[in-house]
């Protein structure tokens, strides 16, 4: 048990060092990109709980992210609510929508559920266009920049970055509260063997619905942060492919890892553009090959790969 | 009925005329069985006799077509599978019901899930209380592991244990549920002759310390005969015999059923 808290402490300090160095060394534009990556990371944190721990697939995480983004934008642009105050509402509304999506999950198996949720993701952008009076249609909605504290007015991007980071911290805290306790054990139990879980008193229905709600709340929170950091949203940001990209981010980062969610978010934002930087006409090819290579080398995602190496080095060193 | 004579204690578990059917296969036909408080009742019979099916019916993992099963005088019809453990019925599985990727301690802590409830809301919104519960649950689970002599293995992945230890861990998990009655499906599987003796002493100790009722399915006759107060025999999905170990040992129908199987 002491080892566990020690390794958690090491991970947290490492995380703090990385987060602080980014804020010091990254140029303003890159800082905003990182903040967007963190917004995705919040959605991935939720998806990791759902996919990695509850064993349920959801190909509509980008839609729930979009719902959160639009709740923030509508509340801010139409009703003048201050951007940060919209975030809890964004999380709550997405959680409610996620519960609705979770209902078919009680009856459907993995593959069918994948198709049903992807259907939702495919329909979402056009739904946004149809509800133009609410969503601003193709032209989208602007979101006010949150008021930047006086000493930071030179670099408002830094403030956005810190907001994203704080929201991710809250998200990670909530997820860890669920995972490291009885609820987390019940989640894993129903994933690995539902029948035995039932014999142990696990309420499969309730556990799965809570997993969907929690995961969706985080998607909504991430979406709200995305809207604030971007300053403007339109249906184009929430196409069906976003849900696939979030799943890819989750798996590439490591589907049962909290640190993996951040790796996944950064991957989503930076790797495709790096791939095009290498060669504009071969960007997709390079990106695709990178995905294939990562999965060949690191089955448990990038963080799983790193953890495996670190524990191997430690074991060597221990003799 | 409370007007029965004082000597006649109400059984913890009482099944009457229970039948279970899988498609066209009649796995159980009108079987009856009871377990008294504090008693170790053996359930034996040749392979395919329906012993495990009876356990599944008594824990509501399979439905029974006819008959009734009562727990402390309360009928089980309509009770959800997941509510059985909370009503005091804990079990182990013939082919192991463990979580291989979890640690031994986590497996055992799952035994108390029915008391903790696994509430997401509590975990998220009342973290201090959730953490205090988690701590006391962990201490209780460690005490149970101590009781079965596995405390030193608490941090091991359950899947990395030898088969007999996995079975023993499953018993510890059932004990962590603090049940009234324990249903064990071939718990001594994989043990050598010498180990079986020690295992019998362990089960007997558990029963005495906790004043538990136990229904024990076991093929190891030496263990069954030495441990059980009473034995029920199933054959081809029906009741064949019932009595003390001595009576069962000399029962011609039982001997024939087992010899018939061997022949
Ligand atoms: N889920 C099921 N579906 C179909 N048939 C089943 C099922 N479970 C058990 N049976 C059948 O019911 C009968 C009784 O099986 P059961 O497992 O209860 O016997 P058992 O007495 O536990 O045997 P063993 O000593 O081999 O464990 C067998 O004929 C078996 O094939
Ligand atoms: Mg059996």
Coordinates of C-alpha atoms and ligand atoms in Angstrom, one line a residue:
Chain A
X1 CA 0.0 0.0 0.0
X2 CA 2.8 2.4 0.8
X3 CA 4.4 1.6 -2.5
X4 CA 1.2 2.5 -4.2
X5 CA 1.0 6.0 -2.7
X6 CA 4.7 6.5 -3.3
X7 CA 4.3 5.8 -7.0
X8 CA 1.2 8.0 -7.1
X9 CA 3.3 10.8 -5.5
X10 CA 6.1 10.3 -8.1
X11 CA 3.6 10.4 -11.0
X12 CA 1.9 13.5 -9.6
X13 CA 5.2 15.4 -9.2
X14 CA 6.3 14.4 -12.7
X15 CA 3.0 15.6 -14.0
X16 CA 3.4 18.9 -12.1
X17 CA 6.9 19.4 -13.5
X18 CA 5.8 18.7 -17.1
X19 CA 2.7 21.0 -16.7
X20 CA 4.8 23.8 -15.2
X21 CA 7.5 23.5 -17.9
X22 CA 4.9 23.7 -20.7
X23 CA 3.5 26.9 -19.1
X24 CA 7.0 28.4 -19.0
X25 CA 8.5 27.3 -22.3
X26 CA 5.7 26.9 -24.7
X27 CA 4.9 29.9 -27.0
X28 CA 1.4 31.4 -26.6
X29 CA -0.1 29.6 -29.7
X30 CA 1.2 26.3 -28.6
X31 CA -0.2 26.9 -25.1
X32 CA -3.6 27.2 -26.6
X33 CA -3.1 24.0 -28.5
X34 CA -2.1 22.2 -25.3
X35 CA -5.2 23.6 -23.6
X36 CA -7.3 22.1 -26.4
X37 CA -5.5 18.8 -25.9
X38 CA -6.3 18.9 -22.2
X39 CA -10.0 19.5 -23.1
X40 CA -9.9 16.3 -25.1
X41 CA -8.0 14.6 -22.3
X42 CA -10.9 15.3 -20.0
X43 CA -13.2 13.5 -22.4
X44 CA -10.7 10.6 -22.6
X45 CA -10.6 10.4 -18.8
X46 CA -14.3 9.7 -18.9
X47 CA -14.0 7.3 -21.8
X48 CA -11.2 5.4 -20.0
X49 CA -13.5 4.8 -17.1
X50 CA -16.2 3.6 -19.4
X51 CA -14.2 1.6 -21.9
X52 CA -11.2 0.5 -19.7
X53 CA -12.9 -0.1 -16.4
X54 CA -16.6 -0.7 -17.2
X55 CA -15.9 -2.5 -20.5
X56 CA -18.5 -0.6 -22.4
X57 CA -17.9 0.8 -25.8
X58 CA -19.1 4.3 -26.7
X59 CA -18.5 5.8 -30.2
X60 CA -20.4 9.0 -29.2
X61 CA -18.0 10.5 -26.8
X62 CA -17.3 13.3 -29.3
X63 CA -21.0 14.0 -29.4
X64 CA -21.2 14.3 -25.7
X65 CA -18.2 16.6 -25.9
X66 CA -20.1 18.6 -28.4
X67 CA -23.2 18.8 -26.2
X68 CA -21.0 20.2 -23.4
X69 CA -19.4 22.7 -25.8
X70 CA -22.8 23.9 -27.0
X71 CA -24.2 24.2 -23.5
X72 CA -21.3 26.4 -22.6
X73 CA -21.6 28.4 -25.8
X74 CA -25.4 28.8 -25.7
X75 CA -25.4 29.8 -22.0
X76 CA -22.7 32.3 -22.6
X77 CA -23.6 33.7 -26.0
X78 CA -27.4 33.7 -25.6
X79 CA -27.9 34.1 -21.9
X80 CA -24.8 35.9 -20.9
X81 CA -23.7 33.4 -18.2
X82 CA -20.0 33.8 -17.4
X83 CA -18.0 31.1 -19.2
X84 CA -16.6 29.3 -16.2
X85 CA -20.0 29.2 -14.5
X86 CA -21.4 27.2 -17.5
X87 CA -19.0 24.3 -17.0
X88 CA -21.0 22.4 -14.2
X89 CA -24.1 22.8 -16.4
X90 CA -22.3 21.5 -19.4
X91 CA -21.2 18.4 -17.4
X92 CA -24.7 17.8 -16.0
X93 CA -26.5 18.1 -19.4
X94 CA -24.0 15.8 -21.0
X95 CA -24.4 13.3 -18.1
X96 CA -28.1 13.3 -18.7
X97 CA -27.7 12.7 -22.5
X98 CA -25.1 10.0 -21.7
X99 CA -27.6 8.3 -19.5
X100 CA -30.0 8.1 -22.4
X101 CA -27.3 6.7 -24.6
X102 CA -26.4 4.2 -21.8
X103 CA -29.9 2.8 -21.8
X104 CA -29.4 0.7 -24.9
X105 CA -26.1 -0.5 -23.4
X106 CA -28.1 -2.5 -20.9
X107 CA -29.5 -4.7 -23.7
X108 CA -26.9 -4.5 -26.5
X109 CA -23.6 -6.3 -26.7
X110 CA -20.3 -4.6 -27.6
X111 CA -20.5 -4.5 -31.4
X112 CA -24.2 -3.5 -31.6
X113 CA -23.6 -0.8 -29.0
X114 CA -20.7 0.5 -31.1
X115 CA -23.0 0.9 -34.1
X116 CA -25.8 2.5 -32.1
X117 CA -23.5 5.0 -30.4
X118 CA -21.8 5.8 -33.7
X119 CA -25.2 6.4 -35.3
X120 CA -25.7 9.1 -32.7
X121 CA -22.3 10.6 -33.5
X122 CA -23.1 10.6 -37.2
X123 CA -26.4 12.3 -36.7
X124 CA -25.2 15.0 -34.3
X125 CA -23.7 17.6 -36.7
X126 CA -26.8 17.8 -38.8
X127 CA -28.9 18.0 -35.7
X128 CA -26.9 21.1 -34.8
X129 CA -27.6 22.6 -38.2
X130 CA -31.3 21.9 -37.9
X131 CA -31.5 23.5 -34.5
X132 CA -29.9 26.7 -36.0
X133 CA -32.0 29.1 -33.9
X134 CA -30.4 27.6 -30.8
X135 CA -27.0 26.7 -32.1
X136 CA -26.2 29.4 -34.6
X137 CA -26.2 26.8 -37.4
X138 CA -23.2 26.8 -39.8
X139 CA -21.9 30.1 -38.5
X140 CA -21.6 28.7 -35.0
X141 CA -21.4 30.6 -31.7
X142 CA -18.8 32.8 -30.1
X143 CA -17.7 32.3 -26.5
X144 CA -16.4 35.1 -24.4
X145 CA -12.9 34.7 -23.1
X146 CA -13.0 34.3 -19.3
X147 CA -11.7 37.4 -17.5
X148 CA -8.0 37.1 -17.2
X149 CA -6.4 38.1 -13.9
X150 CA -4.5 41.4 -14.0
X151 CA -1.0 40.0 -13.8
X152 CA -1.6 37.6 -16.7
X153 CA -3.2 40.0 -19.3
X154 CA -0.1 39.8 -21.5
X155 CA -0.6 36.1 -22.1
X156 CA -4.3 35.2 -21.9
X157 CA -3.4 31.8 -23.4
X158 CA -1.6 31.0 -20.1
X159 CA -4.8 31.6 -18.2
X160 CA -6.8 29.4 -20.6
X161 CA -4.2 26.7 -20.2
X162 CA -4.5 26.9 -16.4
X163 CA -8.2 26.7 -16.5
X164 CA -8.0 23.6 -18.7
X165 CA -5.5 22.1 -16.3
X166 CA -7.6 22.9 -13.3
X167 CA -10.7 21.3 -14.9
X168 CA -8.6 18.2 -15.9
X169 CA -7.5 18.0 -12.2
X170 CA -11.0 18.0 -11.0
X171 CA -11.9 15.4 -13.6
X172 CA -9.0 13.2 -12.6
X173 CA -9.9 13.6 -8.9
X174 CA -13.5 12.5 -9.6
X175 CA -12.4 9.5 -11.6
X176 CA -9.9 8.4 -9.0
X177 CA -12.5 8.6 -6.3
X178 CA -14.7 6.3 -8.3
X179 CA -11.9 3.9 -9.4
X180 CA -10.0 3.4 -6.1
X181 CA -12.7 2.0 -4.0
X182 CA -15.7 -0.3 -3.9
X183 CA -17.3 1.3 -7.0
X184 CA -14.2 0.7 -9.0
X185 CA -13.9 -2.9 -8.0
X186 CA -17.6 -3.4 -8.8
X187 CA -16.9 -1.8 -12.3
X188 CA -14.0 -4.2 -13.0
X189 CA -15.9 -7.1 -11.6
X190 CA -18.9 -6.7 -13.9
X191 CA -16.6 -6.1 -16.8
X192 CA -14.5 -9.3 -16.3
X193 CA -17.4 -11.6 -15.3
X194 CA -21.0 -10.2 -15.0
X195 CA -22.5 -13.4 -13.6
X196 CA -20.0 -13.7 -10.7
X197 CA -20.4 -10.0 -10.1
X198 CA -24.1 -10.5 -9.7
X199 CA -23.6 -13.3 -7.3
X200 CA -21.5 -10.8 -5.3
X201 CA -24.3 -8.4 -5.2
X202 CA -23.3 -6.0 -8.0
X203 CA -26.2 -4.2 -9.6
X204 CA -25.2 -4.4 -13.2
X205 CA -27.8 -2.0 -14.5
X206 CA -27.0 0.7 -11.9
X207 CA -23.2 0.3 -12.2
X208 CA -23.3 0.6 -16.0
X209 CA -25.6 3.6 -16.1
X210 CA -23.4 5.4 -13.5
X211 CA -20.4 4.6 -15.7
X212 CA -22.1 6.1 -18.7
X213 CA -23.2 9.2 -16.7
X214 CA -19.8 9.8 -15.2
X215 CA -18.0 9.3 -18.5
X216 CA -20.5 11.6 -20.3
X217 CA -20.2 14.3 -17.6
X218 CA -16.4 14.4 -18.2
X219 CA -17.0 14.6 -21.9
X220 CA -19.3 17.5 -21.3
X221 CA -16.8 19.2 -19.0
X222 CA -14.1 18.7 -21.7
X223 CA -16.4 20.1 -24.3
X224 CA -17.1 23.2 -22.2
X225 CA -13.4 23.8 -21.7
X226 CA -12.9 23.3 -25.5
X227 CA -15.5 26.0 -26.2
X228 CA -13.9 28.4 -23.8
X229 CA -10.4 27.8 -25.0
X230 CA -11.4 28.0 -28.7
X231 CA -13.5 31.1 -28.2
X232 CA -15.8 29.9 -31.0
X233 CA -17.5 26.7 -31.9
X234 CA -19.4 25.4 -35.0
X235 CA -20.7 21.9 -36.0
X236 CA -17.5 21.3 -37.9
X237 CA -15.7 20.7 -34.6
X238 CA -17.9 17.8 -33.7
X239 CA -18.1 15.6 -36.8
X240 CA -18.5 11.9 -36.3
X241 CA -14.8 11.4 -36.7
X242 CA -14.2 13.2 -33.5
X243 CA -15.7 10.3 -31.6
X244 CA -13.4 7.9 -33.3
X245 CA -10.4 10.2 -32.7
X246 CA -11.2 10.3 -29.0
X247 CA -11.4 6.4 -28.9
X248 CA -8.0 6.4 -30.7
X249 CA -6.6 8.9 -28.2
X250 CA -7.9 6.7 -25.3
X251 CA -6.3 3.5 -26.7
X252 CA -3.1 5.1 -27.8
X253 CA -2.6 6.7 -24.4
X254 CA -3.6 3.6 -22.4
X255 CA -7.2 2.8 -21.8
X256 CA -6.8 2.1 -18.0
X257 CA -4.4 4.9 -17.3
X258 CA -5.2 8.4 -16.1
X259 CA -1.9 9.7 -17.3
X260 CA -2.7 8.0 -20.6
X261 CA -5.7 10.3 -21.0
X262 CA -3.3 13.3 -21.2
X263 CA -1.0 11.5 -23.6
X264 CA -4.0 10.6 -25.7
X265 CA -5.3 14.2 -25.8
X266 CA -1.8 15.5 -26.8
X267 CA -1.7 12.8 -29.5
X268 CA -5.0 13.8 -30.9
X269 CA -4.0 17.5 -31.3
X270 CA -0.3 17.2 -32.3
X271 CA 0.4 14.0 -34.1
X272 CA -1.8 14.5 -37.1
X273 CA -0.3 18.0 -37.6
X274 CA 3.2 16.8 -37.1
X275 CA 2.6 14.1 -39.7
X276 CA 1.5 16.7 -42.2
X277 CA 4.5 18.9 -41.3
X278 CA 6.8 16.1 -42.3
X279 CA 5.2 15.8 -45.7
X280 CA 2.0 17.6 -46.5
X281 CA 0.9 15.2 -49.2
X282 CA 1.7 12.1 -47.1
X283 CA 0.3 13.3 -43.8
X284 CA -2.4 10.7 -43.5
X285 CA -0.1 7.9 -44.5
X286 CA 2.4 8.9 -41.9
X287 CA -0.3 9.3 -39.2
X288 CA -1.8 5.9 -40.1
X289 CA 1.6 4.2 -40.0
X290 CA 2.3 5.8 -36.6
X291 CA -1.0 4.3 -35.3
X292 CA -0.1 0.9 -36.6
X293 CA 3.4 1.1 -35.2
X294 CA 2.3 2.2 -31.7
X295 CA -0.2 -0.6 -31.5
X296 CA 2.4 -3.2 -32.6
X297 CA 4.9 -2.0 -30.0
X298 CA 2.7 -0.8 -27.2
X299 CA -0.4 -2.9 -26.9
X300 CA -1.4 -1.3 -23.6
X301 CA -0.9 2.2 -25.0
X302 CA 2.0 4.6 -24.6
X303 CA 1.7 4.8 -20.8
X304 CA 1.5 1.0 -20.5
X305 CA 4.6 0.8 -22.6
X306 CA 6.5 3.3 -20.4
X307 CA 5.3 1.6 -17.2
X308 CA 6.5 -1.8 -18.5
X309 CA 10.0 -0.4 -19.2
X310 CA 10.3 1.5 -15.9
X311 CA 9.3 -1.6 -13.9
X312 CA 11.7 -3.7 -15.9
X313 CA 14.6 -1.2 -15.2
X314 CA 13.7 -1.1 -11.5
X315 CA 13.7 -4.9 -11.4
X316 CA 17.1 -5.1 -13.1
X317 CA 18.4 -2.5 -10.7
X318 CA 17.0 -4.4 -7.7
X319 CA 18.9 -7.4 -8.8
Chain B
X1 CA -45.4 -21.4 11.7
X2 CA -44.2 -20.7 15.2
X3 CA -46.3 -23.4 16.8
X4 CA -43.8 -26.2 15.9
X5 CA -42.2 -27.9 18.9
X6 CA -39.2 -26.2 20.5
X7 CA -36.7 -28.9 19.6
X8 CA -37.4 -28.6 15.9
X9 CA -35.2 -25.7 14.8
X10 CA -36.1 -24.0 11.6
X11 CA -33.7 -24.8 8.8
X12 CA -31.6 -21.9 7.4
X13 CA -32.1 -23.2 3.9
X14 CA -35.0 -25.4 2.9
X15 CA -35.8 -26.6 -0.6
X16 CA -38.9 -28.6 -1.4
X17 CA -39.6 -30.5 -4.6
X18 CA -37.3 -28.2 -6.7
X19 CA -37.1 -29.0 -10.5
X20 CA -34.8 -27.3 -12.9
X21 CA -34.9 -27.9 -16.7
X22 CA -32.4 -26.8 -19.4
X23 CA -34.2 -27.0 -22.7
X24 CA -35.1 -30.7 -22.8
X25 CA -32.7 -31.8 -20.1
X26 CA -34.1 -32.3 -16.7
X27 CA -31.2 -31.4 -14.4
X28 CA -33.2 -31.6 -11.2
X29 CA -36.5 -33.4 -10.5
X30 CA -38.4 -32.7 -7.3
X31 CA -35.3 -32.5 -5.1
X32 CA -35.6 -31.6 -1.4
X33 CA -32.9 -30.6 1.0
X34 CA -32.5 -28.6 4.1
X35 CA -29.6 -27.2 6.1
X36 CA -29.9 -26.6 9.9
X37 CA -28.3 -23.7 11.7
X38 CA -24.6 -24.3 12.5
X39 CA -24.6 -27.6 10.6
X40 CA -22.3 -28.8 7.9
X41 CA -24.5 -30.7 5.4
X42 CA -22.8 -32.7 2.7
X43 CA -24.2 -32.9 -0.8
X44 CA -22.8 -35.7 -2.9
X45 CA -23.6 -37.7 -5.9
X46 CA -22.0 -39.0 -9.1
X47 CA -21.0 -36.5 -11.9
X48 CA -24.0 -34.9 -13.5
X49 CA -26.2 -35.6 -10.5
X50 CA -27.3 -32.0 -10.3
X51 CA -25.4 -30.8 -7.3
X52 CA -24.1 -27.6 -8.8
X53 CA -27.4 -26.9 -10.5
X54 CA -29.0 -27.0 -7.0
X55 CA -26.5 -24.5 -5.8
X56 CA -27.3 -22.3 -8.8
X57 CA -31.0 -22.6 -8.1
X58 CA -30.4 -21.7 -4.4
X59 CA -28.5 -18.6 -5.4
X60 CA -31.0 -17.7 -8.1
X61 CA -28.4 -18.0 -10.9
X62 CA -30.8 -20.5 -12.6
X63 CA -34.6 -20.5 -12.3
X64 CA -36.5 -23.4 -11.0
X65 CA -39.6 -24.5 -12.7
X66 CA -41.4 -25.9 -9.7
X67 CA -41.0 -26.3 -6.0
X68 CA -39.9 -23.7 -3.4
X69 CA -36.7 -22.7 -1.7
X70 CA -36.9 -20.9 1.7
X71 CA -34.2 -19.0 3.4
X72 CA -34.9 -18.5 7.1
X73 CA -38.5 -19.2 6.3
X74 CA -38.7 -16.6 3.6
X75 CA -39.4 -17.8 0.0
X76 CA -36.8 -16.9 -2.6
X77 CA -39.1 -16.7 -5.5
X78 CA -38.8 -13.2 -7.0
X79 CA -35.6 -12.4 -5.2
X80 CA -32.9 -11.0 -7.6
X81 CA -29.7 -12.9 -8.0
X82 CA -27.7 -9.9 -6.7
X83 CA -29.8 -9.7 -3.6
X84 CA -29.0 -13.2 -2.4
X85 CA -25.6 -12.4 -0.9
X86 CA -27.2 -9.6 1.1
X87 CA -29.7 -12.1 2.5
X88 CA -26.9 -14.1 3.9
X89 CA -26.1 -16.6 1.1
X90 CA -22.5 -16.7 0.0
X91 CA -21.0 -19.3 -2.3
X92 CA -18.0 -20.5 -4.2
X93 CA -18.0 -21.9 -7.7
X94 CA -17.0 -25.3 -8.9
X95 CA -14.9 -23.8 -11.8
X96 CA -13.7 -20.8 -9.8
X97 CA -15.4 -17.5 -9.7
X98 CA -12.4 -15.4 -9.0
X99 CA -11.1 -12.2 -10.7
X100 CA -7.7 -13.3 -11.9
X101 CA -6.4 -9.8 -12.7
X102 CA -7.3 -8.4 -9.3
X103 CA -5.2 -8.9 -6.2
X104 CA -6.1 -11.4 -3.6
X105 CA -7.1 -8.6 -1.2
X106 CA -9.3 -7.0 -3.9
X107 CA -11.1 -10.3 -4.5
X108 CA -11.8 -10.7 -0.8
X109 CA -12.9 -7.1 -0.4
X110 CA -15.4 -7.7 -3.2
X111 CA -17.1 -10.1 -0.8
X112 CA -18.3 -7.0 1.2
X113 CA -19.6 -5.2 -1.8
X114 CA -23.2 -5.9 -0.9
X115 CA -22.7 -4.0 2.3
X116 CA -20.8 -1.1 0.8
X117 CA -23.1 -0.8 -2.2
X118 CA -20.4 0.5 -4.6
X119 CA -22.2 3.8 -4.9
X120 CA -20.7 6.2 -7.4
X121 CA -22.5 9.1 -5.8
X122 CA -21.0 8.4 -2.4
X123 CA -17.6 7.9 -3.9
X124 CA -17.8 11.2 -5.7
X125 CA -19.7 13.4 -3.2
X126 CA -18.8 11.9 0.1
X127 CA -15.1 10.8 -0.4
X128 CA -14.1 11.0 3.2
X129 CA -16.8 8.6 4.3
X130 CA -16.1 6.4 1.3
X131 CA -12.4 6.2 2.2
X132 CA -13.2 5.4 5.8
X133 CA -15.5 2.5 4.7
X134 CA -12.8 1.4 2.3
X135 CA -10.2 1.3 5.1
X136 CA -12.4 -0.7 7.5
X137 CA -13.4 -3.1 4.6
X138 CA -9.7 -3.6 3.9
X139 CA -9.0 -4.4 7.6
X140 CA -11.8 -6.9 7.7
X141 CA -10.7 -8.5 4.5
X142 CA -7.1 -8.8 5.9
X143 CA -8.5 -10.4 9.0
X144 CA -10.4 -13.0 6.9
X145 CA -7.2 -13.7 4.9
X146 CA -5.4 -14.2 8.2
X147 CA -8.1 -16.6 9.3
X148 CA -7.6 -18.8 6.2
X149 CA -3.8 -18.4 6.4
X150 CA -3.4 -16.3 3.3
X151 CA -2.5 -12.9 4.7
X152 CA 1.0 -13.1 3.2
X153 CA -0.5 -13.4 -0.3
X154 CA -2.8 -10.3 -0.1
X155 CA -1.0 -8.3 -2.7
X156 CA -0.5 -11.1 -5.2
X157 CA -2.5 -11.2 -8.4
X158 CA -5.2 -13.9 -7.8
X159 CA -4.5 -15.4 -11.2
X160 CA -0.9 -16.2 -10.2
X161 CA -1.9 -18.4 -7.3
X162 CA -2.0 -22.2 -7.4
X163 CA -5.4 -23.7 -8.0
X164 CA -6.1 -24.8 -4.4
X165 CA -5.1 -21.4 -3.1
X166 CA -7.5 -19.7 -5.6
X167 CA -10.3 -22.0 -4.2
X168 CA -9.3 -21.0 -0.7
X169 CA -9.3 -17.3 -1.6
X170 CA -12.8 -17.8 -2.9
X171 CA -13.9 -19.1 0.5
X172 CA -12.3 -16.1 2.1
X173 CA -14.3 -13.8 -0.2
X174 CA -17.5 -15.6 0.7
X175 CA -16.6 -15.2 4.4
X176 CA -16.0 -11.5 3.9
X177 CA -19.7 -11.3 3.0
X178 CA -20.4 -12.3 6.6
X179 CA -23.1 -14.8 5.4
X180 CA -25.5 -17.0 7.4
X181 CA -24.9 -19.9 5.1
X182 CA -22.0 -20.8 3.0
X183 CA -22.4 -22.9 -0.2
X184 CA -19.2 -24.6 -1.2
X185 CA -18.9 -26.3 -4.6
X186 CA -16.0 -28.8 -4.5
X187 CA -13.7 -26.5 -2.4
X188 CA -11.0 -29.2 -1.9
X189 CA -10.5 -29.6 -5.7
X190 CA -6.8 -30.0 -6.5
X191 CA -5.7 -30.8 -2.9
X192 CA -3.4 -33.8 -2.1
X193 CA -4.5 -36.3 0.5
X194 CA -2.4 -34.7 3.2
X195 CA -3.7 -31.2 2.4
X196 CA -7.3 -32.4 2.5
X197 CA -7.0 -33.2 6.2
X198 CA -5.7 -29.7 7.0
X199 CA -8.4 -28.2 4.8
X200 CA -11.1 -30.1 6.7
X201 CA -9.8 -28.6 10.0
X202 CA -9.9 -25.2 8.5
X203 CA -13.6 -25.5 7.4
X204 CA -14.6 -26.9 10.7
X205 CA -12.9 -24.1 12.5
X206 CA -14.6 -21.5 10.3
X207 CA -18.0 -23.1 11.1
X208 CA -17.4 -23.1 14.8
X209 CA -16.0 -19.6 15.2
X210 CA -18.6 -18.1 13.0
X211 CA -21.5 -20.4 13.9
X212 CA -22.1 -20.8 10.2
X213 CA -24.3 -23.2 8.3
X214 CA -22.4 -24.9 5.4
X215 CA -23.7 -26.9 2.4
X216 CA -20.6 -28.7 1.1
X217 CA -20.5 -30.3 -2.3
X218 CA -17.4 -32.5 -2.5
X219 CA -16.2 -35.7 -4.3
X220 CA -13.5 -36.4 -1.7
X221 CA -15.3 -39.0 0.4
X222 CA -12.9 -39.0 3.3
X223 CA -13.4 -35.2 3.8
X224 CA -17.2 -35.5 3.4
X225 CA -17.5 -38.3 5.9
X226 CA -15.3 -36.7 8.5
X227 CA -16.6 -33.2 8.3
X228 CA -20.4 -33.4 7.7
X229 CA -23.1 -33.8 10.3
X230 CA -25.5 -35.0 7.7
X231 CA -25.2 -36.0 4.1
X232 CA -27.7 -35.7 1.2
X233 CA -27.2 -37.8 -1.9
X234 CA -28.4 -36.8 -5.4
X235 CA -28.4 -39.2 -8.3
X236 CA -29.6 -38.4 -11.9
X237 CA -31.2 -35.2 -10.7
X238 CA -33.2 -36.8 -7.9
X239 CA -32.9 -37.4 -4.1
X240 CA -31.3 -40.8 -3.6
X241 CA -30.6 -40.9 0.1
X242 CA -30.1 -38.8 3.3
X243 CA -28.5 -39.6 6.6
X244 CA -25.5 -39.5 8.9
X245 CA -22.1 -40.3 7.3
X246 CA -22.3 -43.8 8.8
X247 CA -25.7 -44.4 7.3
X248 CA -24.7 -43.1 3.9
X249 CA -21.5 -45.3 3.9
X250 CA -23.6 -48.4 4.3
X251 CA -26.5 -47.4 2.1
X252 CA -26.9 -50.0 -0.7
X253 CA -28.6 -47.5 -3.1
X254 CA -25.7 -45.1 -2.7
X255 CA -23.1 -47.8 -3.2
X256 CA -24.9 -49.0 -6.3
X257 CA -25.1 -45.5 -7.7
X258 CA -21.4 -44.9 -7.3
X259 CA -20.4 -48.4 -8.5
X260 CA -22.8 -48.1 -11.4
X261 CA -21.0 -44.9 -12.3
X262 CA -17.6 -46.5 -12.0
X263 CA -18.6 -49.5 -14.1
Ligands
LIG1 N1 -26.3 -24.3 -18.1 C1 -26.7 -25.6 -18.4 N2 -27.2 -25.8 -19.6 C2 -27.6 -27.1 -20.0 N3 -27.4 -28.2 -19.2 C3 -26.8 -28.0 -18.0 C4 -26.4 -26.7 -17.5 N4 -25.9 -26.8 -16.3 C5 -26.0 -28.2 -16.0 N5 -26.5 -28.9 -17.0 C6 -26.8 -30.3 -17.0 O1 -27.5 -30.6 -15.8 C7 -27.0 -31.8 -15.3 C8 -26.5 -31.6 -13.9 O2 -25.3 -30.9 -13.9 P1 -24.6 -30.4 -12.6 O3 -23.4 -29.6 -13.1 O4 -25.5 -29.8 -11.7 O5 -24.0 -31.8 -12.0 P2 -23.0 -32.0 -10.7 O6 -23.7 -32.9 -9.8 O7 -22.6 -30.7 -10.2 O8 -21.8 -32.7 -11.4 P3 -20.3 -32.7 -11.1 O9 -20.0 -33.6 -10.0 O10 -19.6 -33.2 -12.4 O11 -19.9 -31.3 -10.9 C9 -25.9 -32.3 -16.2 O12 -26.6 -33.2 -17.1 C10 -25.5 -31.1 -17.0 O13 -25.1 -31.4 -18.3
LIG2 MG1 -20.8 -29.7 -10.1

